[in-house]
Coordinates of N, CA and C in Angstrom, one line a residue:
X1 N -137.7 176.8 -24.0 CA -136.8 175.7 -24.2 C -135.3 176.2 -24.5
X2 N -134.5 175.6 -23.8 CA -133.0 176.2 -23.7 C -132.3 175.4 -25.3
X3 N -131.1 175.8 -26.2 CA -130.7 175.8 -26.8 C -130.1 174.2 -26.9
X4 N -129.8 173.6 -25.4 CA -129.4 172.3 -25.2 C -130.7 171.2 -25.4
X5 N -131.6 171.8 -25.1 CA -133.0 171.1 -25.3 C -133.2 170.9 -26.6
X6 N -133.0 171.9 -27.4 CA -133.5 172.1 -28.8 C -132.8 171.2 -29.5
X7 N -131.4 171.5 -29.3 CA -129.9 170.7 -29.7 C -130.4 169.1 -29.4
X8 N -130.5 168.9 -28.4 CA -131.1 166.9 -28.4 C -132.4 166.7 -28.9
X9 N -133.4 167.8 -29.0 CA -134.9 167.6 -29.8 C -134.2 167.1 -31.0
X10 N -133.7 168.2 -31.9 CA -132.4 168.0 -33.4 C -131.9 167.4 -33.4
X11 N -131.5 166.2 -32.2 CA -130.3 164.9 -32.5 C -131.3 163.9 -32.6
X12 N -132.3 163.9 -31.7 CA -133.5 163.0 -31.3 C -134.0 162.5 -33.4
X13 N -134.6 163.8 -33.4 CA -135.3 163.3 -34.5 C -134.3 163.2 -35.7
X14 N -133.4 163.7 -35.8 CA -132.5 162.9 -36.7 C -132.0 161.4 -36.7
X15 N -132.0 160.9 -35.3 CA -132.0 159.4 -35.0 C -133.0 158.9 -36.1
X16 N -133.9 159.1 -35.4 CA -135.0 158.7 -35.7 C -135.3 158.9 -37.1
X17 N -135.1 159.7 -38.0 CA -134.7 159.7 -39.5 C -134.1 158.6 -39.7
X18 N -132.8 158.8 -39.4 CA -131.9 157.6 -40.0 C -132.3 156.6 -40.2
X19 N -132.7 155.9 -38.9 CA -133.7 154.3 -38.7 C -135.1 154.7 -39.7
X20 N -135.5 155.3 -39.6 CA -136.7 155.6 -40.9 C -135.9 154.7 -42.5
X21 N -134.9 155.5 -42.5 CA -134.1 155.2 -43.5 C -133.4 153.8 -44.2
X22 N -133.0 153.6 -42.9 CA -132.5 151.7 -42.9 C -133.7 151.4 -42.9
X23 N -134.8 150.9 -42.1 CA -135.6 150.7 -42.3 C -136.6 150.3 -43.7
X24 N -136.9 151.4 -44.3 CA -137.5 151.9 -45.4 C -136.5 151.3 -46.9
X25 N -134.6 151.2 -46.7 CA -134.3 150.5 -47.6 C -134.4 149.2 -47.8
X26 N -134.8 148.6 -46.6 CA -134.8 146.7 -46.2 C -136.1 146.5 -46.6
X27 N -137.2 147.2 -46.6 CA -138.6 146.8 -46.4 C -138.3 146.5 -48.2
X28 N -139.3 145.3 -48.6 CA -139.4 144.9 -50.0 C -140.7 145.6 -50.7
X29 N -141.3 146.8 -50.1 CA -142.4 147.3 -50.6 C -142.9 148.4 -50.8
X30 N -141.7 148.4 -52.0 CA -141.1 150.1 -52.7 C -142.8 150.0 -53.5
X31 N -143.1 149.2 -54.1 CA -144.2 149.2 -54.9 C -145.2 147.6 -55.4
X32 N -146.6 148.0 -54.9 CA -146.8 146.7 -54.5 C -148.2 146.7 -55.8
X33 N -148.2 145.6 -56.1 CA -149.7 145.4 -57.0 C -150.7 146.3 -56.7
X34 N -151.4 146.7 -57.9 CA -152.5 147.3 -58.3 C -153.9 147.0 -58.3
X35 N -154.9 146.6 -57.4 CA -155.9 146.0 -57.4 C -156.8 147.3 -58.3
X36 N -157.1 146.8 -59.7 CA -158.0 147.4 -60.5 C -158.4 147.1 -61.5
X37 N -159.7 147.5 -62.1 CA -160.6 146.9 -62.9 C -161.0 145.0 -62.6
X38 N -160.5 144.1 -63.3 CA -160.5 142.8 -63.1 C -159.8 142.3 -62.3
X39 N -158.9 142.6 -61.8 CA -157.8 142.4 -61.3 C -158.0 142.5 -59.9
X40 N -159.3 143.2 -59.6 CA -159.5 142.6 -57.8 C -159.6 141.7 -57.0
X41 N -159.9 140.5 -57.6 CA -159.6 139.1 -57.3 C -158.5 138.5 -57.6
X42 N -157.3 138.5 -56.7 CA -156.1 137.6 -57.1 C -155.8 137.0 -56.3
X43 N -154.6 135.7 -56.7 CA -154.3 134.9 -55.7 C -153.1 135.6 -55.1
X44 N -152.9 136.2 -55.4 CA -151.0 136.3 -55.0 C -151.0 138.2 -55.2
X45 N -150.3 138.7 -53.8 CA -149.8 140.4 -54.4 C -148.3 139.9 -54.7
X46 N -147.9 141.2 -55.3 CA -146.5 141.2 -55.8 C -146.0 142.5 -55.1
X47 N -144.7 142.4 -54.1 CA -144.2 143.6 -53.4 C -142.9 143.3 -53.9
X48 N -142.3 144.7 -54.6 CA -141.1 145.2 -55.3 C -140.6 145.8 -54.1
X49 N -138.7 145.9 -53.8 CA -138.1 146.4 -53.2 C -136.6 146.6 -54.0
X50 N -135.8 147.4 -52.9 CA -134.7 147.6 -53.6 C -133.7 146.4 -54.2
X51 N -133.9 145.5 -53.1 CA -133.2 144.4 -52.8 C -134.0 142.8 -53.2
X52 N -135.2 142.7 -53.3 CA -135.5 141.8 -53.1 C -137.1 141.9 -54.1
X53 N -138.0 140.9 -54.7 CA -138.9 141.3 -55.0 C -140.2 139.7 -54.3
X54 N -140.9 139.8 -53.8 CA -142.1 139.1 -52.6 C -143.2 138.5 -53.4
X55 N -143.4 137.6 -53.1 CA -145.1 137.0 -53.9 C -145.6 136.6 -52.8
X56 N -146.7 137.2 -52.5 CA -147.7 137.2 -50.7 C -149.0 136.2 -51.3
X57 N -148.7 135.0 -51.0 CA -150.1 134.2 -51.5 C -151.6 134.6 -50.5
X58 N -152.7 134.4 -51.4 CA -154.0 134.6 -50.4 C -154.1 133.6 -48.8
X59 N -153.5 132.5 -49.2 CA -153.3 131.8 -47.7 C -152.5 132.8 -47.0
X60 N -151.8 133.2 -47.2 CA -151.0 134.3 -46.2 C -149.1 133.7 -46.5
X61 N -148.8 132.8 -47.5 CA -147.7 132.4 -47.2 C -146.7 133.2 -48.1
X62 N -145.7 133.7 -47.9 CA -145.0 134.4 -48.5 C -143.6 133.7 -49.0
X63 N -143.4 134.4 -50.5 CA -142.1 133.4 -51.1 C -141.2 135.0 -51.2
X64 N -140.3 135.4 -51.1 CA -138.9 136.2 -51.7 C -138.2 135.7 -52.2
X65 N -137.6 136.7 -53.1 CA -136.3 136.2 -53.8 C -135.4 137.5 -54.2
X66 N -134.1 137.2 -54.1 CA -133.1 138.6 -54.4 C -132.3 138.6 -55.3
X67 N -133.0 140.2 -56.2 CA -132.4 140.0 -57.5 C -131.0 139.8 -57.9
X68 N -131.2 138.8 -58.6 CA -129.8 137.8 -59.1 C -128.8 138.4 -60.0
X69 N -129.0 139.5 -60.7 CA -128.0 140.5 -61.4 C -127.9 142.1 -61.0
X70 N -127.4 142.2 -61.0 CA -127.3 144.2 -60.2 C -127.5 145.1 -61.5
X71 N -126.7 144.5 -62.4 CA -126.2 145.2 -63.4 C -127.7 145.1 -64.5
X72 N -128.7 144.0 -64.4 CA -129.8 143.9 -65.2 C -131.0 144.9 -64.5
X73 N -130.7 145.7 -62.7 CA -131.9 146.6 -62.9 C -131.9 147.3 -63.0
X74 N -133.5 147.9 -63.3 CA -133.5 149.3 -63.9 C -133.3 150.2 -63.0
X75 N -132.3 151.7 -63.4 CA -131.8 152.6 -63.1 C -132.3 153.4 -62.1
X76 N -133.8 153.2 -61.5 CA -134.1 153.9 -60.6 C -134.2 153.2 -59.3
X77 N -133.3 151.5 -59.4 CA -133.5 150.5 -58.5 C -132.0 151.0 -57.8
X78 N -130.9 150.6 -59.0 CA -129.9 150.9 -58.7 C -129.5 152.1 -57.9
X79 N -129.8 153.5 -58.3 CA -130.1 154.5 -57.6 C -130.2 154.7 -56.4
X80 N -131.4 153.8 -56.0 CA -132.3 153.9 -55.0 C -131.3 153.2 -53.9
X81 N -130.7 151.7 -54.7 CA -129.7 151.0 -53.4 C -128.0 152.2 -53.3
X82 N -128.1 152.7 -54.0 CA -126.4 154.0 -53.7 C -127.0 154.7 -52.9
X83 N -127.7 155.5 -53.2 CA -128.2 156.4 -52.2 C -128.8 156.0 -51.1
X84 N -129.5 155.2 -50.7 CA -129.8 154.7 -49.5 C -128.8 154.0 -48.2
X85 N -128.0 153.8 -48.9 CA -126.6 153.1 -48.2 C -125.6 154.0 -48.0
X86 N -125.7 155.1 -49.1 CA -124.7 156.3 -48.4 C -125.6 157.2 -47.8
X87 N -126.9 157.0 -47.5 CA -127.6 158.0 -46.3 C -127.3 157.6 -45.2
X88 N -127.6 156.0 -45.1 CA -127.3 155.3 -43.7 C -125.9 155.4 -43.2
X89 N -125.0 155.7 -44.1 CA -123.2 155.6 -43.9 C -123.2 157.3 -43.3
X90 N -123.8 157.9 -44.1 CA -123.6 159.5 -43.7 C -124.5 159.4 -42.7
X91 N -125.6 159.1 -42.2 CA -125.7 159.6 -40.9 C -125.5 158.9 -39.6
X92 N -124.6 157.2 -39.5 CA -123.9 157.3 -38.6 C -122.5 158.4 -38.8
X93 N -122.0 159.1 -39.7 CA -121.0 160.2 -39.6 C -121.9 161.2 -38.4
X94 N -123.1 161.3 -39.3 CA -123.5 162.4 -38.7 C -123.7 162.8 -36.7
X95 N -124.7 161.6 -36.6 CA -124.8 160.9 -35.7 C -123.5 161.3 -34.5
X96 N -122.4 160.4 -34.8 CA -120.9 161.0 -34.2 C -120.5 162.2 -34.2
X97 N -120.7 163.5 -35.2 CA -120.3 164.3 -35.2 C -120.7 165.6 -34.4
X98 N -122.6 165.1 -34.7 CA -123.5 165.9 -33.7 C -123.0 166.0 -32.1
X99 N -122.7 164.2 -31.5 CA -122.7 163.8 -30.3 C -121.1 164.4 -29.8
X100 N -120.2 164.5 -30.7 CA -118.9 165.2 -30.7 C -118.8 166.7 -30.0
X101 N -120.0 167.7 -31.0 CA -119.9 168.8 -30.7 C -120.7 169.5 -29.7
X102 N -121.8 168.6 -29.3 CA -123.3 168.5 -28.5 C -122.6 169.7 -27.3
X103 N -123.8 170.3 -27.0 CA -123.5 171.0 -25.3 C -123.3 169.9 -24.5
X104 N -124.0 169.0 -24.5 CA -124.5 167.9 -23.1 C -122.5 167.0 -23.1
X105 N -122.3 167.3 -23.9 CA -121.1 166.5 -24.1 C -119.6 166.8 -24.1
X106 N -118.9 166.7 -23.7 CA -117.1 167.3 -23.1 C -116.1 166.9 -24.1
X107 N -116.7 166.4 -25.1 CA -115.5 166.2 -25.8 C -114.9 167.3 -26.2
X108 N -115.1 168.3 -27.1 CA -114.5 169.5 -27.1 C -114.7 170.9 -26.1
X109 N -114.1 171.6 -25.7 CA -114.0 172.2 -24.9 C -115.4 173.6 -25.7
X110 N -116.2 174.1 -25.0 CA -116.9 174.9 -25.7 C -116.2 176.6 -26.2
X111 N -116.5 176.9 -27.2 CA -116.2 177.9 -28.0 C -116.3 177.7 -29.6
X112 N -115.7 178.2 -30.2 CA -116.4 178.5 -31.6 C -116.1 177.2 -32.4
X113 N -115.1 176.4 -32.4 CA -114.7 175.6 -32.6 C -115.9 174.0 -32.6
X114 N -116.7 174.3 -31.3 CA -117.0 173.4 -31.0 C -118.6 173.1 -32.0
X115 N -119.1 174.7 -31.4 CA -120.4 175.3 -32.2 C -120.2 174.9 -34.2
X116 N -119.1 174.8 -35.1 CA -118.4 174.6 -35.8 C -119.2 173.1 -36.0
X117 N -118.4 172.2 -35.4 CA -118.8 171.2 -35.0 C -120.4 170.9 -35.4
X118 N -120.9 170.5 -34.2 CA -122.9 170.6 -33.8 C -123.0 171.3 -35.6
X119 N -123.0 172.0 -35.9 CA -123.2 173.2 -37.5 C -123.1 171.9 -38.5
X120 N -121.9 171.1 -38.2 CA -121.5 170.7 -39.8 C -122.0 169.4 -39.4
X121 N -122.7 168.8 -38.6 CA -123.1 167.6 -38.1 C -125.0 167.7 -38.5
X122 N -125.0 168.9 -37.9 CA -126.8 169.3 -39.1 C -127.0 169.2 -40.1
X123 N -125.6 169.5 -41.1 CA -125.5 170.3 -42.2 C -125.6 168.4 -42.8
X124 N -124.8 167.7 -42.2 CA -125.1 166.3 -42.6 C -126.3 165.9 -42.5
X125 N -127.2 166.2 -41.8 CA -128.2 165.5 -41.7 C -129.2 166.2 -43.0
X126 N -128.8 167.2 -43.1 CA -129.6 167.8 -43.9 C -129.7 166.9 -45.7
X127 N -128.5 167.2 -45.4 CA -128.0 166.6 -47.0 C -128.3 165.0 -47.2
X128 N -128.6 164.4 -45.9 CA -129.1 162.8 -46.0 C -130.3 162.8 -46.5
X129 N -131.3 164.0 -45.6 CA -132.9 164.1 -46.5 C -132.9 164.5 -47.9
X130 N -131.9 165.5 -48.1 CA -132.1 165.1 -49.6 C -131.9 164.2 -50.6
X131 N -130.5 163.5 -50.2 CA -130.0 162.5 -50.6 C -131.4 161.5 -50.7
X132 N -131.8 161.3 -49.8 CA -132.9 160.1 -49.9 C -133.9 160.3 -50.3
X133 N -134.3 161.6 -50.8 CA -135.9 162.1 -51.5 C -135.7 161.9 -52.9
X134 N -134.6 161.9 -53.2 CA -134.0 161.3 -54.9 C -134.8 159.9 -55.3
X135 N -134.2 158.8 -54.4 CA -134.5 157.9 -55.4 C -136.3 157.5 -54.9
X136 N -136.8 158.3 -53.7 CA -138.6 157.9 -53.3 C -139.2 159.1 -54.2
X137 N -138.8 160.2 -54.5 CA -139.2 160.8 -55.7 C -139.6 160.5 -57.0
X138 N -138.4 159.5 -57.0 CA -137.9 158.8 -58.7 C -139.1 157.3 -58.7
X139 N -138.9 156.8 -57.7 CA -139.9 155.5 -57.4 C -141.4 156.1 -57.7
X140 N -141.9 157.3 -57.2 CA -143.4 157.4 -56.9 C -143.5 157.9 -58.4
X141 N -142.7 158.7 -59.0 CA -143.3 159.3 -60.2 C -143.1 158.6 -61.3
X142 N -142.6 156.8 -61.3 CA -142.5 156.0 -62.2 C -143.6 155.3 -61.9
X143 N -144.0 155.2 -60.5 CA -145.7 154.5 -60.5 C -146.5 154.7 -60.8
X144 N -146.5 156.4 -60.6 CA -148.3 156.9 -60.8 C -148.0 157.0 -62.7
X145 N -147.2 157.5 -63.5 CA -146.9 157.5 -64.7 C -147.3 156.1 -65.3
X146 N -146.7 154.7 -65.1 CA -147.3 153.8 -65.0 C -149.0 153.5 -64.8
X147 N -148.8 153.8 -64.0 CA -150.7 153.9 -63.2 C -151.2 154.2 -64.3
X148 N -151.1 155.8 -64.9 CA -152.5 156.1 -65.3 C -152.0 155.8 -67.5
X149 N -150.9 155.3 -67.6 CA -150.8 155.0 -68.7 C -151.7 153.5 -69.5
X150 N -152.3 153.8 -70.6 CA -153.3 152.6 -70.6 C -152.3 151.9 -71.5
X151 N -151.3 152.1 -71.7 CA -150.4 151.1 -72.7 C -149.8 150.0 -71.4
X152 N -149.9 150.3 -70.3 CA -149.7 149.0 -69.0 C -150.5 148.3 -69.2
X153 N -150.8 146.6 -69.2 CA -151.1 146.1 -68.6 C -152.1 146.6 -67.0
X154 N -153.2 146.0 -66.8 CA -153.7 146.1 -65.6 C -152.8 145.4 -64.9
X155 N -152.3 144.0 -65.0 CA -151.3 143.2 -64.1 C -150.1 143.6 -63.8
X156 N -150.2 144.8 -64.8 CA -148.4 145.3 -64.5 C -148.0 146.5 -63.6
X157 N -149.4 147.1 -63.4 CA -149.5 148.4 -62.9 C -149.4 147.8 -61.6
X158 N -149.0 148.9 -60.4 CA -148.3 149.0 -59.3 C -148.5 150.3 -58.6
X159 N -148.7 150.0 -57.1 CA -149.2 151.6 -56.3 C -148.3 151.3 -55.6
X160 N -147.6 152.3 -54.6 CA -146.9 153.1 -54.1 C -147.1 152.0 -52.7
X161 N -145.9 151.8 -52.5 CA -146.1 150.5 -51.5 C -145.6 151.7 -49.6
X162 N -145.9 150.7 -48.7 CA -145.0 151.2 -47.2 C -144.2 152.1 -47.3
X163 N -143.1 151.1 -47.8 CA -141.5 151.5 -47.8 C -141.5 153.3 -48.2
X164 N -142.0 153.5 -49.1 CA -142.1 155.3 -49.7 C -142.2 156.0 -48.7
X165 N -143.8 155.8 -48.0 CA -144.0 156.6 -46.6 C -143.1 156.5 -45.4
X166 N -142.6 155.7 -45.6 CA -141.8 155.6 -44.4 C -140.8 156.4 -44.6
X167 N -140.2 156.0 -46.0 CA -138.8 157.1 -46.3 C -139.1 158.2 -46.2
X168 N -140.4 158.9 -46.9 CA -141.2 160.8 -46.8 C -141.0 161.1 -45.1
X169 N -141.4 160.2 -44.4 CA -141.3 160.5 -42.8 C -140.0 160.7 -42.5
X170 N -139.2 159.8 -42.6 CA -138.0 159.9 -42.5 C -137.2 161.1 -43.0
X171 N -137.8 161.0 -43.8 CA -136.8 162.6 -44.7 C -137.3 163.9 -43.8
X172 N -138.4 164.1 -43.9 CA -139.0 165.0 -42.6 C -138.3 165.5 -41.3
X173 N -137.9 164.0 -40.9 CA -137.3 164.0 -39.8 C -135.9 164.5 -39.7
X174 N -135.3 163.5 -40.7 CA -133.7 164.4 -41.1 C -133.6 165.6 -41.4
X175 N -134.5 166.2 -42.0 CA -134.7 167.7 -42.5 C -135.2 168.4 -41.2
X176 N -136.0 168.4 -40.4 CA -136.3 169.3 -39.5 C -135.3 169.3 -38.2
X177 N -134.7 168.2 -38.3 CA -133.5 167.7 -36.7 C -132.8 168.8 -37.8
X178 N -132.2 168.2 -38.9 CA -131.0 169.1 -39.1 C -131.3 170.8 -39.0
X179 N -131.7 171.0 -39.3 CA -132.7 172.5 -39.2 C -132.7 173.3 -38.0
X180 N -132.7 171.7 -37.2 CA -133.2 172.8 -35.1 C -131.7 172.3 -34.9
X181 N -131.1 171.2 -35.1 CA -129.3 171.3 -34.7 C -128.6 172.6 -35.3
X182 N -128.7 173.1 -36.8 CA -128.0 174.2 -36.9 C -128.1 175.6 -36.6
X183 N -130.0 175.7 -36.3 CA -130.4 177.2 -35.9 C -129.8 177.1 -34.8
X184 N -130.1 176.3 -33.6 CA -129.7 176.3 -32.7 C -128.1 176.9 -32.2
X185 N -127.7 175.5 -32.9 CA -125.7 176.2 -33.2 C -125.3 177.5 -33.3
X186 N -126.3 177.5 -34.7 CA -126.2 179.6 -34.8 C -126.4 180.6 -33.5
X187 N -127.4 180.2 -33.5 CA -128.3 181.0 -31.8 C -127.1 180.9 -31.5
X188 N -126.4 180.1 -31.0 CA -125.5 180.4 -29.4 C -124.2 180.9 -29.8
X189 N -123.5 180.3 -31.2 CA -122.4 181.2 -32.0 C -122.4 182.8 -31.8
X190 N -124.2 183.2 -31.9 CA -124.0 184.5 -32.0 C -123.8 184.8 -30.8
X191 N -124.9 184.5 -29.5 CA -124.4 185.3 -28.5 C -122.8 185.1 -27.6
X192 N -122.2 183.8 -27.9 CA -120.7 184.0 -27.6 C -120.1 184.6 -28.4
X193 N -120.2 185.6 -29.3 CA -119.9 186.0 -30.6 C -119.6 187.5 -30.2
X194 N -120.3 188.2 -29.3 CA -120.0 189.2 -29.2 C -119.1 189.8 -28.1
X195 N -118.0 190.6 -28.0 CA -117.3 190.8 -26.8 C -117.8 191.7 -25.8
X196 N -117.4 191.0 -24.5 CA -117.7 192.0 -23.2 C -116.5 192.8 -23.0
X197 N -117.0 194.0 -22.7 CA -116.4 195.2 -22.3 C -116.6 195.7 -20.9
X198 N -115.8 195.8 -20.1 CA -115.6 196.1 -19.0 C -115.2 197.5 -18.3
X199 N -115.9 198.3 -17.8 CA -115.3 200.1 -17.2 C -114.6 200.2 -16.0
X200 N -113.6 200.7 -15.6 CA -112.9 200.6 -14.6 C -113.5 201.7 -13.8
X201 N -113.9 201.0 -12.6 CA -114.5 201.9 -11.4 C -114.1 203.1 -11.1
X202 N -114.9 203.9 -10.5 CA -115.0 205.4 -10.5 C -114.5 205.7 -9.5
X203 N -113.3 206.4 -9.2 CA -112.9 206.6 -7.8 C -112.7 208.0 -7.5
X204 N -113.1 208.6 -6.6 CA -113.0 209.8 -6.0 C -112.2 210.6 -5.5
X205 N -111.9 212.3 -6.0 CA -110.6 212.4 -6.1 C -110.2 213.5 -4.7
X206 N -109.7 213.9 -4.5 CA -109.5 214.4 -3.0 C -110.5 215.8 -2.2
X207 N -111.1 216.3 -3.5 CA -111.6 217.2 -3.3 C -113.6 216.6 -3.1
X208 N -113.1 215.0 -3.0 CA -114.5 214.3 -3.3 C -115.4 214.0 -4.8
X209 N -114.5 214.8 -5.8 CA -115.4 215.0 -7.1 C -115.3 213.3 -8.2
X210 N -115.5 213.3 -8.5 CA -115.1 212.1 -9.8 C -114.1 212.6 -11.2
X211 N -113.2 211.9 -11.0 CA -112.4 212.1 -12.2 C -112.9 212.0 -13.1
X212 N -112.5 212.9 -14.4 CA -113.4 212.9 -15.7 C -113.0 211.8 -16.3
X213 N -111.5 211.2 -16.2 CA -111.1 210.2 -17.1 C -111.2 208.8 -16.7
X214 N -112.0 208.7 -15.7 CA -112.5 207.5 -15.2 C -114.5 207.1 -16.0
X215 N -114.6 208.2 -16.6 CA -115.9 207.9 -17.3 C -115.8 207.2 -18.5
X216 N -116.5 206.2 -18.7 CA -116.4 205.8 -20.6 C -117.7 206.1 -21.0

């Protein structure tokens, strides 16, 4: 697979992160009811989201509502909506910057400059998967803590909803694009990286012999 192949594999799946990402911040099902002990029969689940929090009745009909104070949630909610909004803001940057420096693409003329470019456009994507493993880190290790604490409530406890997995995939995605966009970059940095040297032909001197100072 040639370096331009690898280079759009790297852009590919970083797309494809990102929307993981928008995605995964819209969905209302950062963490969804706990079906355990008595509590297996209910009429209604409860799905938590950054934005919004869902009551899914047994008929199938669903009510939302969006939280009415910013400043009243708790810190790992808050978190969760900063960081998810400046992933999606950094990787349409990224997005452009990749497509800026891309082989497949003429905006900049190729040379080191350009390689520079494609490098610092990975290097963004990179930093989005981290960026966004923060606040689905912060989410999962407040549920299972919750979970197995017996000072909860059964009705209050909460398992690890969609939304998580989708962000863990996503982050994957961001992280391994950005990974094959910058090896890549590197790879080809180095081999235009090094200079060609050229020997001036050997020409023969009257007696037929080869001049000595025509040899390098």
């Amino acid at each position: 697979m040639t370096s331009a192949a690898v280079e759009i594999l790297g852009l590919g799946l970083g797309i494809l992160g990102w929307v993981g990402v928008i995605v995964a911040c819209g969905l209302p099902m950062w963490q969804v009811s706990a079906f355990i002990g008595g509590n297996i029969v209910v009429a209604q689940t409860i799905w938590e989201g950054l934005w919004m929090s869902c009551a899914v009745q047994s008929t199938g009909q669903m009510q939302c509502k969006v939280y009415d104070s910013i400043l009243a949630l708790p810190p790992e909610v808050q978190a969760g909506r900063a960081l998810t909004v400046i992933v999606a803001l950094l990787g349409l940057v990224a997005l452009l910057v990749t497509v800026v420096g891309a082989q497949c693409t003429n905006c900049i003329r190729p040379g080191k400059m350009k390689s520079r470019i494609v490098i610092a456009g990975g290097a963004v994507y990179i930093l989005c998967g981290v960026l966004v493993l923060i606040p689905l880190c912060w989410f999962a290790n407040i549920v299972i803590s919750d979970f197995y604490d017996p000072s909860v409530p059964s009705s209050k406890k909460r398992e690890m909803g969609a939304a998580l997995y989708i962000g863990w995939a996503a982050t994957a995605l961001l992280l391994f694009g950005g990974c094959l966009i910058c090896c890549c970059s590197c790879s080809q940095r180095d081999e235009t990286s090094f200079p060609v040297k050229y020997s001036a032909p050997r020409r023969p001197t009257s007696n037929g012999e080869y001049d000595k100072k025509n040899y390098v």
